[in-house]
mmCIF file of C-alpha atoms in Angstrom:
data_model
loop_
_atom_site.group_PDB
_atom_site.id
_atom_site.type_symbol
_atom_site.label_atom_id
_atom_site.label_comp_id
_atom_site.label_asym_id
_atom_site.label_seq_id
_atom_site.Cartn_x
_atom_site.Cartn_y
_atom_site.Cartn_z
ATOM 1 C CA LEU A 1 44.118 30.642 29.024
ATOM 2 C CA TYR A 2 45.923 27.695 30.535
ATOM 3 C CA PHE A 3 42.858 26.678 32.546
ATOM 4 C CA SER A 4 40.586 26.847 29.510
ATOM 5 C CA ARG A 5 42.911 24.684 27.415
ATOM 6 C CA VAL A 6 43.320 22.078 30.146
ATOM 7 C CA SER A 7 39.587 21.838 30.867
ATOM 8 C CA GLN A 8 38.783 21.272 27.201
ATOM 9 C CA ARG A 9 41.191 18.326 26.967
ATOM 10 C CA GLU A 10 40.280 16.527 30.168
ATOM 11 C CA GLU A 11 37.307 14.227 30.270
ATOM 12 C CA LYS A 12 34.775 14.610 33.002
ATOM 13 C CA GLU A 13 34.194 11.774 35.436
ATOM 14 C CA ARG A 14 31.716 10.920 38.180
ATOM 15 C CA VAL A 15 32.768 12.810 41.277
ATOM 16 C CA ARG A 16 31.783 12.632 44.941
ATOM 17 C CA ILE A 17 31.489 16.260 45.957
ATOM 18 C CA THR A 18 32.126 15.279 49.590
ATOM 19 C CA GLU A 19 35.590 14.002 48.563
ATOM 20 C CA VAL A 20 36.260 17.237 46.684
ATOM 21 C CA ILE A 21 35.382 19.282 49.782
ATOM 22 C CA GLU A 22 37.469 17.081 52.101
ATOM 23 C CA LYS A 23 40.482 17.449 49.777
ATOM 24 C CA ALA A 24 40.113 21.242 49.640
ATOM 25 C CA LEU A 25 39.739 21.425 53.432
ATOM 26 C CA SER A 26 42.839 19.271 53.919
ATOM 27 C CA LEU A 27 44.823 21.720 51.785
ATOM 28 C CA ILE A 28 43.897 24.688 54.001
ATOM 29 C CA GLN A 29 44.599 22.924 57.312
ATOM 30 C CA LEU A 30 48.246 24.055 57.324
ATOM 31 C CA LYS A 31 47.221 27.617 56.613
ATOM 32 C CA ILE A 32 44.800 27.854 59.544
ATOM 33 C CA ARG A 33 46.685 25.901 62.205
ATOM 34 C CA ARG A 34 48.182 29.116 63.602
ATOM 35 C CA GLN A 35 44.819 30.854 63.582
ATOM 36 C CA ASN A 36 41.808 30.327 65.803
ATOM 37 C CA ILE A 37 39.477 29.334 62.961
ATOM 38 C CA GLN A 38 36.885 26.615 63.427
ATOM 39 C CA ILE A 39 35.673 24.529 60.539
ATOM 40 C CA GLN A 40 32.180 23.117 60.857
ATOM 41 C CA LYS A 41 31.187 20.460 58.335
ATOM 42 C CA ASN A 42 27.538 19.666 57.738
ATOM 43 C CA ILE A 43 28.383 17.261 54.969
ATOM 44 C CA SER A 44 25.861 14.639 53.986
ATOM 45 C CA GLU A 45 26.234 12.090 51.235
ATOM 46 C CA VAL A 46 24.726 13.512 48.057
ATOM 47 C CA PRO A 47 24.424 12.119 44.519
ATOM 48 C CA LEU A 48 27.461 12.107 42.252
ATOM 49 C CA VAL A 49 28.164 15.020 39.934
ATOM 50 C CA GLU A 50 29.983 14.874 36.617
ATOM 51 C CA GLY A 51 33.154 16.886 36.541
ATOM 52 C CA ASP A 52 36.862 17.297 36.899
ATOM 53 C CA PHE A 53 37.919 16.480 40.470
ATOM 54 C CA ASN A 54 40.971 18.777 40.528
ATOM 55 C CA GLN A 55 39.157 21.742 39.032
ATOM 56 C CA LEU A 56 36.367 21.392 41.590
ATOM 57 C CA VAL A 57 38.943 21.216 44.402
ATOM 58 C CA GLN A 58 40.369 24.492 43.060
ATOM 59 C CA VAL A 59 36.930 26.132 43.211
ATOM 60 C CA PHE A 60 36.352 25.253 46.856
ATOM 61 C CA LEU A 61 39.936 26.007 47.823
ATOM 62 C CA ASN A 62 39.551 29.521 46.361
ATOM 63 C CA ILE A 63 36.321 30.131 48.280
ATOM 64 C CA PHE A 64 37.702 28.698 51.541
ATOM 65 C CA GLN A 65 40.894 30.766 51.288
ATOM 66 C CA ASN A 66 38.980 33.988 50.630
ATOM 67 C CA GLY A 67 36.780 33.354 53.669
ATOM 68 C CA ILE A 68 39.765 32.570 55.890
ATOM 69 C CA GLU A 69 41.601 35.694 54.763
ATOM 70 C CA ALA A 70 38.474 37.781 55.482
ATOM 71 C CA MET A 71 38.278 36.371 59.021
ATOM 72 C CA GLY A 72 41.802 37.212 60.074
ATOM 73 C CA GLU A 73 42.945 35.435 63.225
ATOM 74 C CA THR A 74 39.637 34.099 64.479
ATOM 75 C CA GLY A 75 36.356 32.949 63.003
ATOM 76 C CA LYS A 76 34.263 30.095 61.712
ATOM 77 C CA LEU A 77 33.903 28.477 58.306
ATOM 78 C CA VAL A 78 30.769 26.380 57.801
ATOM 79 C CA VAL A 79 30.431 24.013 54.835
ATOM 80 C CA THR A 80 27.070 22.365 54.141
ATOM 81 C CA THR A 81 26.035 19.988 51.359
ATOM 82 C CA ARG A 82 22.459 19.345 50.268
ATOM 83 C CA TYR A 83 20.727 17.443 47.509
ATOM 84 C CA LEU A 84 18.047 19.557 45.864
ATOM 85 C CA LYS A 85 15.867 16.822 44.415
ATOM 86 C CA GLN A 86 13.478 19.035 42.477
ATOM 87 C CA GLU A 87 16.354 20.900 40.808
ATOM 88 C CA GLN A 88 18.375 17.676 40.342
ATOM 89 C CA CYS A 89 21.489 19.327 41.713
ATOM 90 C CA VAL A 90 23.880 19.392 44.623
ATOM 91 C CA ASP A 91 24.083 22.601 46.658
ATOM 92 C CA VAL A 92 27.263 23.403 48.573
ATOM 93 C CA GLU A 93 26.909 26.341 50.943
ATOM 94 C CA ILE A 94 29.979 28.019 52.446
ATOM 95 C CA LEU A 95 29.512 30.538 55.257
ATOM 96 C CA ASP A 96 32.268 32.544 56.892
ATOM 97 C CA THR A 97 32.325 34.998 59.766
ATOM 98 C CA GLY A 98 34.687 37.432 58.053
ATOM 99 C CA ARG A 99 34.140 41.075 57.232
ATOM 100 C CA GLY A 100 31.824 40.309 54.317
ATOM 101 C CA ILE A 101 31.956 41.691 50.804
ATOM 102 C CA PRO A 102 31.491 45.447 50.398
ATOM 103 C CA SER A 103 28.063 45.888 48.792
ATOM 104 C CA GLY A 104 29.536 48.039 46.019
ATOM 105 C CA ASP A 105 31.924 45.217 45.100
ATOM 106 C CA LEU A 106 29.495 42.287 45.283
ATOM 107 C CA HIS A 107 28.534 42.473 41.598
ATOM 108 C CA ARG A 108 32.222 42.525 40.522
ATOM 109 C CA ILE A 109 33.783 39.711 42.548
ATOM 110 C CA PHE A 110 33.629 37.184 39.687
ATOM 111 C CA ASN A 111 35.271 39.595 37.210
ATOM 112 C CA PRO A 112 38.833 38.719 36.139
ATOM 113 C CA PHE A 113 41.537 40.714 37.964
ATOM 114 C CA PHE A 114 39.101 42.240 40.464
ATOM 115 C CA THR A 115 40.494 42.182 43.991
ATOM 116 C CA THR A 116 40.067 44.174 47.175
ATOM 117 C CA LYS A 117 43.380 42.788 48.437
ATOM 118 C CA ASN A 118 46.957 43.852 47.850
ATOM 119 C CA LYS A 119 47.290 43.749 44.052
ATOM 120 C CA THR A 120 50.960 42.780 44.186
ATOM 121 C CA GLU A 121 50.157 39.611 46.158
ATOM 122 C CA HIS A 122 46.711 38.723 44.739
ATOM 123 C CA THR A 123 45.873 38.549 41.039
ATOM 124 C CA GLY A 124 42.098 38.718 41.396
ATOM 125 C CA LEU A 125 41.682 35.573 39.329
ATOM 126 C CA GLY A 126 40.564 33.084 41.998
ATOM 127 C CA LEU A 127 36.829 33.732 41.887
ATOM 128 C CA SER A 128 36.706 34.415 38.148
ATOM 129 C CA VAL A 129 38.430 31.076 37.476
ATOM 130 C CA SER A 130 36.053 29.413 39.953
ATOM 131 C CA TYR A 131 33.062 30.963 38.196
ATOM 132 C CA ARG A 132 34.272 29.693 34.805
ATOM 133 C CA ILE A 133 34.910 26.182 36.142
ATOM 134 C CA ILE A 134 31.433 25.943 37.670
ATOM 135 C CA LYS A 135 29.815 27.288 34.485
ATOM 136 C CA ASP A 136 31.790 24.735 32.430
ATOM 137 C CA HIS A 137 30.371 22.044 34.727
ATOM 138 C CA GLY A 138 26.819 23.199 33.971
ATOM 139 C CA GLY A 139 26.406 24.711 37.435
ATOM 140 C CA ALA A 140 26.015 28.102 39.080
ATOM 141 C CA ILE A 141 27.787 30.022 41.819
ATOM 142 C CA LYS A 142 26.528 32.999 43.775
ATOM 143 C CA ALA A 143 27.694 35.135 46.668
ATOM 144 C CA GLU A 144 25.987 37.395 49.162
ATOM 145 C CA ASN A 145 26.583 39.097 52.460
ATOM 146 C CA ARG A 146 25.083 37.551 55.553
ATOM 147 C CA GLU A 147 22.919 39.583 57.888
ATOM 148 C CA GLN A 148 24.894 38.519 60.965
ATOM 149 C CA ARG A 149 28.380 38.995 59.537
ATOM 150 C CA GLY A 150 30.479 37.489 56.792
ATOM 151 C CA ALA A 151 29.781 36.075 53.372
ATOM 152 C CA ARG A 152 27.725 33.229 51.973
ATOM 153 C CA PHE A 153 28.692 31.371 48.811
ATOM 154 C CA GLN A 154 26.536 28.767 47.140
ATOM 155 C CA VAL A 155 27.725 26.396 44.457
ATOM 156 C CA TYR A 156 25.162 24.405 42.507
ATOM 157 C CA LEU A 157 26.218 21.418 40.402
ATOM 158 C CA PRO A 158 23.912 19.174 38.367
ATOM 159 C CA ILE A 159 23.852 15.553 39.457
ATOM 160 C CA PHE A 160 25.016 12.707 37.254
ATOM 161 C CA LEU A 161 21.946 10.912 35.932
ATOM 162 C CA ARG A 162 21.961 7.326 34.693
ATOM 163 C CA GLU A 163 20.076 6.342 31.581
ATOM 164 C CA ALA A 164 18.793 2.876 30.748
ATOM 165 C CA GLY A 165 21.628 0.633 29.636
ATOM 166 C CA GLY A 166 24.064 1.966 32.237
ATOM 167 C CA LYS A 167 25.095 5.104 30.353
ATOM 168 C CA GLY A 168 24.965 8.394 32.170
ATOM 169 C CA LYS A 169 24.165 11.891 31.176
ATOM 170 C CA LYS A 170 24.481 15.246 32.812
ATOM 171 C CA ASN A 171 21.264 17.031 33.626
#
């Protein structure tokens, strides 16, 4: 409820998704310094999106933390950004080398209070809040297991389009 009230009051701004990702990665650096987890960034400059910087940081932080927890002491997190010109959106792909998502749970991971972790330590709200934030930004988020090992998340956000006269609109 708190998140929904805050997001309704705050105005969206033009956001560099690369800055959002860098901020989220900087917040997990302390968490992984005792682990043998590599972070590979395939981050290219992509068009601006319209959104709330802090909410978008929260989305990527949730996904990064879930991947890191699934990897345990060792693994690799790969973050890639792409501009999908035909779709007029930015695609952020996050791959991890963790244990993956049990196939029976895959369709439930965005449900509020769903967790496969210790319920006394994890509320099961991270991915459901992330899903709502991305939907409120006009985007989409999906998850799947990778054939090799681990999970793959993709976040799609519409780019900020400029109209004649300098005004912008969201696609």
